[in-house]
Tab-separated table of C-alpha atoms in Angstrom:
chain	number	residue	atom	x	y	z
L	1	MET	CA	90.616	-117.491	-71.626
L	2	LYS	CA	88.492	-115.063	-73.169
L	3	PHE	CA	85.630	-116.821	-73.052
L	4	ILE	CA	86.164	-117.106	-68.982
L	5	LYS	CA	87.076	-113.269	-68.545
L	6	LYS	CA	83.494	-112.370	-70.518
L	7	MET	CA	81.994	-114.791	-68.276
L	8	GLY	CA	84.018	-113.667	-64.747
L	9	PHE	CA	82.972	-109.499	-66.318
L	10	SER	CA	79.685	-110.516	-66.985
L	11	LEU	CA	79.737	-112.106	-63.612
L	12	VAL	CA	80.806	-108.569	-61.835
L	13	LEU	CA	78.508	-106.762	-63.766
L	14	ILE	CA	74.974	-108.725	-62.675
L	15	PHE	CA	75.893	-108.919	-59.305
L	16	LEU	CA	76.665	-104.670	-59.529
L	17	LEU	CA	73.674	-104.713	-61.112
L	18	ALA	CA	72.047	-107.354	-58.332
L	19	GLY	CA	73.328	-104.885	-55.764
L	20	GLN	CA	71.525	-102.042	-57.290
L	21	LEU	CA	68.489	-102.992	-57.551
L	22	ILE	CA	67.986	-105.494	-54.428
L	23	PRO	CA	67.523	-102.078	-52.091
L	24	VAL	CA	64.801	-101.039	-54.409
L	25	LEU	CA	62.766	-104.339	-54.876
L	26	GLY	CA	63.109	-104.374	-50.570
L	27	GLU	CA	61.877	-100.882	-50.675
L	28	ALA	CA	59.089	-101.868	-53.157
L	29	VAL	CA	58.060	-104.994	-50.978
L	30	HIS	CA	57.533	-102.926	-47.819
L	31	ALA	CA	55.657	-100.790	-49.774
L	32	THR	CA	52.861	-103.283	-50.198
L	33	THR	CA	52.805	-105.374	-47.598
L	34	ALA	CA	52.694	-102.613	-45.325
L	35	SER	CA	49.198	-101.745	-43.974
L	36	PRO	CA	47.624	-99.065	-45.585
L	37	VAL	CA	48.158	-95.139	-44.101
L	38	ALA	CA	45.772	-92.049	-45.242
L	39	ALA	CA	48.183	-88.645	-45.826
L	40	ASP	CA	49.074	-86.520	-42.958
L	41	LYS	CA	46.609	-83.240	-43.960
L	42	HIS	CA	47.351	-79.823	-42.530
L	43	GLY	CA	44.479	-77.687	-41.003
L	44	SER	CA	42.191	-76.497	-38.019
L	45	VAL	CA	39.154	-78.644	-38.179
L	46	TYR	CA	35.577	-77.435	-35.988
L	47	ILE	CA	33.414	-80.061	-34.345
L	48	ILE	CA	29.739	-78.757	-34.496
L	49	PRO	CA	27.123	-80.817	-32.221
L	50	VAL	CA	23.584	-82.031	-33.980
L	51	ASP	CA	22.608	-83.420	-30.950
L	52	GLN	CA	19.295	-81.796	-30.423
L	53	ASN	CA	15.752	-81.225	-32.321
L	54	ILE	CA	16.007	-80.136	-35.538
L	55	GLU	CA	14.581	-76.924	-35.779
L	56	ARG	CA	15.484	-73.478	-36.493
L	57	GLY	CA	17.366	-73.031	-33.887
L	58	LEU	CA	19.786	-75.950	-34.391
L	59	GLN	CA	20.094	-73.649	-37.861
L	60	LYS	CA	21.124	-70.840	-36.624
L	61	PHE	CA	23.767	-72.967	-34.215
L	62	MET	CA	24.741	-74.110	-37.482
L	63	GLU	CA	25.223	-71.708	-39.421
L	64	ARG	CA	27.102	-69.624	-36.398
L	65	GLY	CA	29.166	-72.832	-36.047
L	66	PHE	CA	30.118	-73.061	-40.565
L	67	LYS	CA	30.528	-69.054	-40.416
L	68	GLU	CA	33.347	-69.082	-37.412
L	69	ALA	CA	35.476	-72.145	-39.361
L	70	LYS	CA	35.527	-70.811	-42.241
L	71	LYS	CA	37.063	-67.268	-40.596
L	72	MET	CA	39.310	-69.487	-38.614
L	73	ASN	CA	40.112	-71.366	-42.356
L	74	ALA	CA	39.403	-74.564	-41.360
L	75	SER	CA	39.984	-77.460	-43.033
L	76	LEU	CA	37.624	-79.991	-41.831
L	77	ILE	CA	33.750	-79.157	-40.147
L	78	VAL	CA	32.782	-82.870	-37.840
L	79	LEU	CA	29.460	-82.942	-37.168
L	80	GLU	CA	28.364	-84.768	-34.041
L	81	ILE	CA	25.258	-86.292	-34.836
L	82	ASN	CA	22.856	-87.493	-32.500
L	83	THR	CA	19.472	-86.646	-33.335
L	84	PRO	CA	15.685	-88.440	-32.995
L	85	GLY	CA	15.513	-85.381	-36.084
L	86	GLY	CA	12.724	-83.036	-36.615
L	87	ARG	CA	11.305	-80.154	-39.154
L	88	ILE	CA	11.965	-81.011	-42.717
L	89	ASP	CA	12.341	-77.509	-43.766
L	90	THR	CA	14.851	-76.597	-41.348
L	91	ALA	CA	16.661	-80.351	-42.574
L	92	GLU	CA	16.776	-78.979	-46.228
L	93	ASP	CA	18.201	-75.674	-45.417
L	94	ILE	CA	20.776	-77.677	-43.067
L	95	GLY	CA	21.536	-79.597	-46.176
L	96	THR	CA	21.730	-76.992	-48.145
L	97	LEU	CA	24.775	-75.333	-46.060
L	98	ILE	CA	25.925	-78.161	-46.001
L	99	ARG	CA	25.892	-79.214	-49.547
L	100	GLU	CA	27.633	-75.147	-50.184
L	101	SER	CA	30.513	-75.127	-47.618
L	102	ASP	CA	34.114	-75.035	-49.697
L	103	ILE	CA	35.076	-76.681	-45.945
L	104	GLU	CA	35.454	-80.712	-46.667
L	105	THR	CA	32.078	-82.121	-43.778
L	106	VAL	CA	32.135	-84.806	-42.611
L	107	ALA	CA	29.475	-86.235	-40.352
L	108	TYR	CA	30.327	-88.584	-37.540
L	109	ILE	CA	27.062	-90.638	-35.916
L	110	ARG	CA	27.762	-91.508	-32.398
L	111	GLY	CA	23.761	-91.929	-31.958
L	112	ASN	CA	21.180	-91.581	-33.504
L	113	ALA	CA	20.565	-90.126	-37.687
L	114	ALA	CA	17.113	-90.407	-37.289
L	115	SER	CA	14.384	-89.005	-39.580
L	116	ALA	CA	15.318	-85.673	-40.356
L	117	GLY	CA	19.136	-86.672	-39.223
L	118	SER	CA	19.207	-88.856	-41.730
L	119	TYR	CA	19.156	-86.354	-44.126
L	120	ILE	CA	21.794	-84.204	-43.035
L	121	ALA	CA	24.166	-86.916	-42.802
L	122	LEU	CA	23.507	-88.098	-46.096
L	123	ASN	CA	24.086	-84.623	-47.625
L	124	ALA	CA	27.745	-85.256	-45.877
L	125	GLY	CA	30.772	-86.316	-48.719
L	126	THR	CA	31.501	-88.550	-45.517
L	127	ILE	CA	30.364	-90.628	-43.337
L	128	ILE	CA	32.029	-92.948	-39.801
L	129	MET	CA	29.809	-94.491	-37.369
L	130	ALA	CA	30.482	-95.381	-33.978
L	131	PRO	CA	29.339	-98.724	-33.089
L	132	GLY	CA	26.003	-99.231	-32.379
L	133	SER	CA	24.508	-96.544	-34.047
L	134	MET	CA	22.160	-96.121	-36.512
L	135	ILE	CA	20.860	-93.909	-39.897
L	136	GLY	CA	18.023	-94.013	-41.577
L	137	ALA	CA	13.735	-93.934	-40.402
L	138	ALA	CA	12.973	-90.918	-42.226
L	139	ALA	CA	9.557	-91.920	-42.982
L	140	LEU	CA	6.932	-87.827	-42.413
L	141	VAL	CA	5.175	-88.639	-38.946
L	142	ASP	CA	2.378	-85.973	-38.095
L	143	GLY	CA	3.956	-83.818	-35.282
L	144	SER	CA	-0.056	-83.472	-33.170
L	145	THR	CA	-0.761	-86.972	-33.851
L	146	GLY	CA	2.055	-89.605	-34.232
L	147	ASN	CA	1.163	-91.163	-37.075
L	148	TYR	CA	2.843	-91.691	-40.112
L	149	VAL	CA	1.319	-88.722	-43.280
L	150	ASP	CA	-0.315	-90.739	-45.973
L	151	ASP	CA	0.177	-87.833	-48.027
L	152	PRO	CA	1.107	-89.047	-51.356
L	153	LYS	CA	2.397	-85.321	-52.888
L	154	LEU	CA	4.999	-84.839	-49.334
L	155	ILE	CA	5.533	-88.414	-49.747
L	156	SER	CA	7.096	-88.466	-53.412
L	157	TYR	CA	8.386	-85.024	-52.430
L	158	TRP	CA	10.599	-86.057	-49.760
L	159	LYS	CA	11.706	-89.599	-50.919
L	160	SER	CA	13.125	-87.486	-53.662
L	161	LYS	CA	14.882	-85.445	-51.201
L	162	MET	CA	16.411	-87.828	-49.963
L	163	GLY	CA	17.733	-89.794	-52.652
L	164	SER	CA	19.331	-87.304	-54.248
L	165	ALA	CA	20.862	-86.585	-50.956
L	166	ALA	CA	22.277	-89.999	-51.500
L	167	GLU	CA	22.930	-89.888	-54.659
L	168	ILE	CA	25.007	-86.660	-54.507
L	169	ASN	CA	27.714	-88.856	-52.963
L	170	GLY	CA	27.474	-91.818	-54.465
L	171	ARG	CA	24.993	-93.903	-52.240
L	172	ASN	CA	22.453	-96.021	-53.226
L	173	ARG	CA	19.758	-93.889	-53.770
L	174	ASN	CA	17.022	-96.574	-53.183
L	175	ILE	CA	18.378	-97.274	-50.381
L	176	ALA	CA	17.901	-93.582	-49.313
L	177	GLU	CA	14.676	-93.660	-50.381
L	178	GLY	CA	13.297	-96.824	-48.639
L	179	MET	CA	14.089	-95.013	-45.603
L	180	SER	CA	11.125	-92.438	-46.574
L	181	ASP	CA	9.132	-94.864	-48.502
L	182	LEU	CA	6.519	-97.478	-46.621
L	183	ASN	CA	5.129	-98.423	-50.132
L	184	MET	CA	8.631	-99.265	-51.682
L	185	THR	CA	10.856	-102.736	-51.886
L	186	VAL	CA	14.923	-102.756	-51.691
L	187	GLU	CA	16.852	-104.946	-52.386
L	188	MET	CA	19.955	-105.285	-50.798
L	189	PRO	CA	22.168	-108.116	-51.659
L	190	GLU	CA	25.207	-106.464	-49.842
L	191	ILE	CA	23.746	-107.839	-46.113
L	192	ASP	CA	21.388	-110.262	-47.177
L	193	TYR	CA	18.190	-108.033	-46.743
L	194	THR	CA	15.037	-107.346	-49.139
L	195	LYS	CA	13.098	-103.966	-46.800
L	196	ALA	CA	9.389	-104.953	-47.379
L	197	PRO	CA	6.116	-102.821	-47.881
L	198	GLY	CA	5.914	-100.991	-44.743
L	199	GLU	CA	8.539	-101.559	-43.020
L	200	ILE	CA	11.261	-99.069	-43.843
L	201	ILE	CA	14.807	-99.064	-43.634
L	202	SER	CA	17.354	-98.176	-40.718
L	203	LEU	CA	20.669	-99.397	-40.525
L	204	THR	CA	23.083	-100.076	-37.935
L	205	SER	CA	27.151	-98.745	-38.292
L	206	ASP	CA	28.351	-102.634	-39.334
L	207	GLN	CA	25.069	-102.556	-41.660
L	208	ALA	CA	25.430	-99.093	-43.753
L	209	LEU	CA	29.380	-99.901	-43.504
L	210	LYS	CA	28.842	-103.115	-46.205
L	211	VAL	CA	26.306	-101.637	-47.962
L	212	GLY	CA	28.247	-97.745	-48.484
L	213	TYR	CA	26.222	-95.539	-46.446
L	214	SER	CA	29.676	-94.777	-44.144
L	215	GLU	CA	32.902	-94.888	-44.512
L	216	ASN	CA	34.376	-96.472	-41.727
L	217	THR	CA	33.394	-97.134	-38.505
L	218	ALA	CA	35.285	-94.833	-34.594
L	219	LYS	CA	35.076	-95.065	-31.575
L	220	THR	CA	35.160	-91.633	-30.532
L	221	VAL	CA	34.948	-87.972	-32.622
L	222	GLU	CA	38.977	-88.145	-32.364
L	223	GLU	CA	39.590	-91.562	-33.596
L	224	ALA	CA	37.253	-90.257	-37.129
L	225	ILE	CA	39.319	-87.207	-37.385
L	226	THR	CA	42.532	-89.699	-37.384
L	227	SER	CA	40.978	-92.147	-39.569
L	228	MET	CA	40.157	-88.758	-42.454
L	229	GLY	CA	44.715	-87.647	-42.235
L	230	PHE	CA	43.862	-84.922	-39.619
L	231	SER	CA	45.326	-84.883	-36.552
L	232	THR	CA	43.438	-83.582	-33.122
L	233	ASP	CA	46.076	-81.366	-31.933
L	234	ASP	CA	43.930	-78.122	-33.853
L	235	VAL	CA	40.275	-79.386	-32.684
L	236	PHE	CA	37.901	-76.426	-31.597
L	237	HIS	CA	34.519	-77.639	-30.289
L	238	VAL	CA	31.340	-75.208	-31.772
L	239	GLU	CA	29.525	-74.652	-27.846
L	240	HIS	CA	26.329	-73.198	-27.675
L	241	THR	CA	26.738	-69.876	-26.216
L	242	VAL	CA	24.668	-68.749	-22.888
L	243	SER	CA	21.658	-66.926	-24.017
L	244	GLU	CA	21.299	-70.473	-26.762
L	245	ARG	CA	21.725	-72.046	-24.175
L	246	ILE	CA	19.006	-70.037	-22.510
L	247	ALA	CA	16.835	-70.278	-25.218
L	248	GLU	CA	16.933	-74.137	-25.223
L	249	PHE	CA	15.484	-74.465	-21.586
L	250	LEU	CA	13.224	-71.777	-22.147
L	251	THR	CA	11.600	-72.974	-25.115
L	252	SER	CA	11.389	-76.752	-23.371
L	253	ARG	CA	7.607	-77.885	-23.866
L	254	ILE	CA	6.770	-78.121	-20.026
L	255	VAL	CA	8.845	-74.985	-19.130
L	256	MET	CA	7.707	-73.041	-22.191
L	257	THR	CA	3.822	-73.651	-20.724
L	258	LEU	CA	4.803	-72.611	-17.004
L	259	LEU	CA	5.467	-68.932	-18.738
L	260	LEU	CA	2.271	-68.922	-20.829
L	261	PHE	CA	0.372	-69.947	-17.765
L	262	MET	CA	2.351	-67.099	-15.380
L	263	GLY	CA	1.500	-64.439	-18.630
L	264	ILE	CA	-1.990	-65.659	-18.986
L	265	ALA	CA	-3.050	-66.278	-15.465
L	266	GLY	CA	-0.797	-62.713	-14.352
L	267	VAL	CA	-2.709	-60.143	-16.836
L	268	ILE	CA	-5.734	-61.177	-16.743
L	269	ILE	CA	-6.110	-60.826	-13.158
L	270	GLU	CA	-4.152	-57.742	-12.659
L	271	LEU	CA	-7.165	-56.911	-15.546
L	272	ILE	CA	-9.932	-57.958	-13.141
L	273	VAL	CA	-8.273	-57.275	-9.987
L	274	PRO	CA	-6.927	-53.836	-11.137
L	275	GLY	CA	-3.463	-51.913	-8.476
L	276	PHE	CA	-0.569	-52.940	-10.939
L	277	GLY	CA	1.441	-55.947	-8.707
L	278	VAL	CA	2.440	-58.911	-8.343
L	279	PRO	CA	0.376	-60.706	-11.639
L	280	GLY	CA	0.829	-57.498	-13.537
L	281	ILE	CA	4.984	-58.122	-12.819
L	282	LEU	CA	4.241	-61.704	-12.964
L	283	GLY	CA	2.622	-61.958	-16.651
L	284	ILE	CA	5.056	-59.596	-18.563
L	285	THR	CA	8.109	-61.301	-16.812
L	286	GLY	CA	6.335	-64.677	-18.421
L	287	PHE	CA	5.746	-63.213	-21.971
L	288	THR	CA	8.703	-61.668	-21.713
L	289	LEU	CA	10.859	-64.538	-21.284
L	290	TYR	CA	8.612	-67.047	-24.093
L	291	PHE	CA	9.292	-64.732	-26.539
L	292	PHE	CA	12.971	-63.670	-25.618
L	293	GLY	CA	13.514	-68.179	-25.791
L	294	ASN	CA	11.325	-68.209	-28.944
L	295	SER	CA	13.466	-65.467	-30.431
L	296	VAL	CA	16.773	-66.411	-29.510
L	297	ALA	CA	16.141	-70.117	-30.710
L	298	GLY	CA	15.102	-68.849	-34.269
L	299	PHE	CA	11.855	-69.223	-34.236
L	300	ALA	CA	10.285	-65.759	-33.579
L	301	GLY	CA	10.899	-62.827	-35.565
L	302	SER	CA	10.610	-59.039	-35.071
L	303	GLU	CA	7.384	-59.498	-35.537
L	304	THR	CA	6.073	-60.914	-32.997
L	305	TRP	CA	7.773	-58.556	-30.755
L	306	ILE	CA	5.783	-55.798	-32.610
L	307	LEU	CA	2.426	-58.071	-31.266
L	308	PHE	CA	4.419	-58.087	-28.211
L	309	ILE	CA	4.501	-54.703	-27.433
L	310	ILE	CA	1.104	-53.495	-28.915
L	311	GLY	CA	-0.559	-55.948	-26.710
L	312	ILE	CA	0.937	-55.646	-23.477
L	313	VAL	CA	0.553	-51.483	-24.030
L	314	MET	CA	-3.412	-52.107	-24.613
L	315	LEU	CA	-3.872	-54.107	-21.679
L	316	VAL	CA	-2.229	-51.296	-19.637
L	317	LEU	CA	-4.381	-48.516	-21.266
L	318	GLU	CA	-7.226	-50.771	-20.475
L	319	LEU	CA	-5.957	-50.356	-17.064
L	320	PHE	CA	-6.437	-46.508	-17.069
L	321	ILE	CA	-9.135	-45.235	-20.311
L	322	PRO	CA	-12.355	-47.098	-19.518
L	323	SER	CA	-12.824	-48.828	-22.923
L	324	PHE	CA	-15.669	-51.511	-21.788
L	325	GLY	CA	-12.651	-53.897	-22.451
L	326	ILE	CA	-12.406	-53.346	-25.745
L	327	LEU	CA	-8.896	-52.360	-24.900
L	328	GLY	CA	-8.062	-55.580	-23.167
L	329	LEU	CA	-9.935	-58.126	-26.090
L	330	LEU	CA	-7.490	-56.238	-28.432
L	331	GLY	CA	-4.686	-56.220	-25.998
L	332	SER	CA	-5.485	-60.523	-25.500
L	333	ALA	CA	-5.611	-60.895	-29.144
L	334	SER	CA	-2.444	-59.333	-30.217
L	335	LEU	CA	-1.009	-61.408	-27.188
L	336	ILE	CA	-2.213	-64.535	-28.385
L	337	VAL	CA	-1.330	-64.341	-32.588
L	338	GLY	CA	2.545	-63.394	-30.992
L	339	VAL	CA	2.630	-66.324	-28.926
L	340	VAL	CA	0.988	-68.748	-31.593
L	341	ARG	CA	2.858	-66.969	-34.137
L	342	ALA	CA	6.843	-67.549	-32.431
L	343	ALA	CA	6.476	-70.575	-31.261
L	344	TYR	CA	7.998	-73.910	-33.085
L	345	SER	CA	5.236	-74.764	-34.738
L	346	THR	CA	1.617	-74.372	-34.744
L	347	SER	CA	1.049	-77.871	-32.958
L	348	HIS	CA	3.786	-77.792	-30.891
L	349	VAL	CA	2.345	-74.131	-29.256
L	350	ALA	CA	-1.126	-75.485	-29.743
L	351	TRP	CA	-0.597	-78.193	-26.271
L	352	SER	CA	1.378	-76.316	-24.555
L	353	LEU	CA	-1.333	-73.047	-24.884
L	354	GLY	CA	-4.395	-75.557	-24.217
L	355	ILE	CA	-2.644	-76.470	-20.580
L	356	ALA	CA	-1.818	-72.930	-19.333
L	357	VAL	CA	-4.826	-71.694	-20.883
L	358	ILE	CA	-6.799	-74.116	-18.689
L	359	CYS	CA	-4.594	-73.788	-15.599
L	360	ALA	CA	-4.677	-70.036	-15.842
L	361	ILE	CA	-9.061	-70.065	-15.892
L	362	ILE	CA	-8.785	-72.168	-12.777
L	363	VAL	CA	-6.401	-69.446	-11.181
L	364	ILE	CA	-8.322	-66.326	-12.393
L	365	ILE	CA	-11.899	-68.096	-11.487
L	366	ALA	CA	-10.556	-68.425	-7.531
L	367	VAL	CA	-8.783	-65.304	-7.098
L	368	ALA	CA	-11.993	-63.524	-8.565
L	369	MET	CA	-13.851	-65.053	-6.101
L	370	ILE	CA	-11.336	-63.691	-2.954
L	371	PHE	CA	-10.705	-60.817	-4.427
L	372	LYS	CA	-14.248	-59.642	-5.377
L	373	LYS	CA	-15.159	-57.089	-3.878
L	374	ARG	CA	-12.200	-55.423	-5.578
L	375	GLY	CA	-12.684	-56.856	-8.840
L	376	ILE	CA	-13.209	-53.717	-12.306
L	377	TRP	CA	-16.873	-55.435	-12.469
L	378	ASN	CA	-17.572	-52.796	-9.755
L	379	ARG	CA	-16.959	-50.329	-12.127
L	380	PHE	CA	-20.276	-51.183	-13.628
L	381	ILE	CA	-22.535	-51.677	-10.338
L	382	LEU	CA	-23.524	-49.137	-8.423
L	383	SER	CA	-23.461	-50.010	-4.993
L	384	ASP	CA	-23.858	-46.540	-3.563
L	385	THR	CA	-26.504	-45.759	-0.716
L	386	LEU	CA	-28.535	-43.094	-0.091
L	387	SER	CA	-28.097	-43.562	3.848
L	388	LYS	CA	-28.541	-41.074	7.244
L	389	GLU	CA	-25.778	-42.327	7.923
L	390	LYS	CA	-24.351	-40.437	4.830
L	391	GLY	CA	-26.696	-37.102	5.376
L	392	PHE	CA	-29.616	-38.697	3.235
L	393	ILE	CA	-33.275	-39.384	4.814
L	394	PRO	CA	-34.852	-42.014	3.441
L	395	VAL	CA	-38.852	-40.501	2.370
L	396	ALA	CA	-41.238	-42.405	4.308
L	397	SER	CA	-44.251	-44.745	3.344
L	398	LYS	CA	-47.425	-42.892	2.367
L	399	GLU	CA	-49.416	-46.497	2.649
L	400	SER	CA	-50.391	-45.793	5.731
L	401	LEU	CA	-52.685	-42.599	4.648
L	402	LEU	CA	-54.999	-44.770	2.522
L	403	GLY	CA	-58.656	-44.962	3.449
L	404	LYS	CA	-58.104	-42.144	5.706
L	405	LYS	CA	-60.133	-38.891	6.074
L	406	GLY	CA	-58.996	-34.914	6.505
L	407	VAL	CA	-60.000	-31.607	5.314
L	408	SER	CA	-58.397	-29.416	2.585
L	409	VAL	CA	-56.763	-26.606	3.848
L	410	THR	CA	-56.159	-25.701	1.091
L	411	PRO	CA	-57.601	-25.413	-2.568
L	412	LEU	CA	-56.924	-28.478	-4.511
L	413	ARG	CA	-56.070	-27.762	-8.315
L	414	PRO	CA	-55.952	-29.983	-8.578
L	415	SER	CA	-52.429	-29.900	-5.929
L	416	GLY	CA	-52.421	-28.505	-2.717
L	417	THR	CA	-52.586	-29.860	1.051
L	418	ILE	CA	-54.986	-31.161	2.927
L	419	LEU	CA	-54.968	-31.891	7.324
L	420	ILE	CA	-54.976	-35.482	8.442
L	421	GLU	CA	-55.030	-36.583	11.940
L	422	GLY	CA	-52.638	-32.712	12.458
L	423	GLU	CA	-50.335	-33.528	10.121
L	424	ARG	CA	-50.136	-31.478	6.446
L	425	VAL	CA	-50.619	-34.337	3.823
L	426	ASP	CA	-49.099	-32.823	-0.246
L	427	VAL	CA	-51.756	-34.480	-2.003
L	428	VAL	CA	-53.310	-34.550	-5.986
L	429	THR	CA	-56.962	-35.069	-7.341
L	430	ASP	CA	-58.027	-36.946	-10.445
L	431	GLY	CA	-57.968	-33.755	-12.428
L	432	GLN	CA	-61.547	-31.552	-9.907
L	433	PHE	CA	-61.542	-28.742	-7.957
L	434	ILE	CA	-62.062	-29.130	-4.365
L	435	ALA	CA	-62.379	-25.869	-1.817
L	436	VAL	CA	-61.018	-25.209	0.741
L	437	ASN	CA	-62.271	-26.578	4.240
L	438	THR	CA	-63.642	-29.600	2.471
L	439	ASN	CA	-63.951	-33.505	4.020
L	440	ILE	CA	-61.794	-36.208	1.555
L	441	HIS	CA	-60.394	-39.258	2.019
L	442	VAL	CA	-57.888	-40.427	0.461
L	443	VAL	CA	-58.288	-43.492	-2.360
L	444	LYS	CA	-54.831	-43.834	-3.752
L	445	VAL	CA	-51.116	-44.294	-3.076
L	446	GLU	CA	-48.589	-44.417	-5.059
L	447	GLY	CA	-44.399	-44.075	-3.585
L	448	SER	CA	-44.968	-40.113	-2.481
L	449	ARG	CA	-48.007	-39.464	-4.802
L	450	ILE	CA	-51.312	-39.503	-2.214
L	451	VAL	CA	-54.388	-39.582	-5.230
L	452	VAL	CA	-57.997	-38.036	-2.532
L	453	GLU	CA	-61.625	-37.275	-3.294
L	454	SER	CA	-64.004	-34.992	-2.135
L	455	ILE	CA	-66.342	-37.049	0.615
L	456	VAL	CA	-70.155	-36.442	-0.902
L	457	GLU	CA	-72.394	-36.608	1.855
């Protein structure tokens, strides 16, 4: 009986313990079989588009976006990237901006993160790519020729920057270097591919995910935000300001060329055909819009405005102060230097400036021919005539007197007066003295100077 009682007590105890453990085990089983869910994170999210060429205008725009995000205590910055690349020095500055930010940053590649764009993406702590997007193809290219740069120093420098950006965020350094160096061999067993010399690495969204160059794939930026554990209820899009949009339009290659053409042609036409009218106003307007656009875009500094103002002042002074073109030349030189310094790059402005100059020359020549009577060159040409209509009496030619005979009516010492065919004429001799009433004849006529000699019988 005692044994049965003990067994009964033990069974009851076992059932009681089992009743307590079953819910716990159920929870444990539930926790291990459910799909993982990211922990909810609080705070606002700022989306900054990187959807243009990488240049100083983009850098200024991104700096403004990061400042706004910090000011509003944002918890996440999303760089929505779709860019063909651009200046590597600007990309480096943007990379520094990303690394030094206290706010968590994710690069969402919705299109292409090519060339310098891939460097920007690699500086972000997290990379999320849209299906069909691409990252890589970051070999240095000459902006004027489109050919690959073959300078070993530049290649080595850029390769090290790409590798460091990847390595700092735990990514394979060799793959980033293979994106920028044609001569490398890079093995990527994850995607069963080996980059051979002469090739450049560019990864699709699937390939990037497999080699660890992206953490996730998302069809939309909102999906990328939720995958990071943030809500899409507190999302802010950093938009370009009106002035930034205008600057983007004014600094496009075609518009910039038109503004330079308008500025050059207008100012020079106003100089060669004075009268400060429509050409002068159009010229100054063209240059003003050019410098304004490049200034807002971040290309032009204060020194370019100083050069512009000096150039315009000298050109205006040329209209009122005779300087034989010196002020005009100095003013033109000041404008040209300002135009070059204000541009995105020397090669960028050379193409536009060259076309603008050629077109301006054609128009200037046409205007000069049409308005040749009003041209500035008339200042250096004596066009006044001494006509009878203006009260001037022309001197009659004396050539007809050559060889004719007459008589002196005054002594010739050596000048005096003679009478020829009833007309008194002032004459001179070659130095001899001729008395009154001496027969003479004309031996030489030089303009108004008539030379006579006495007739020897």
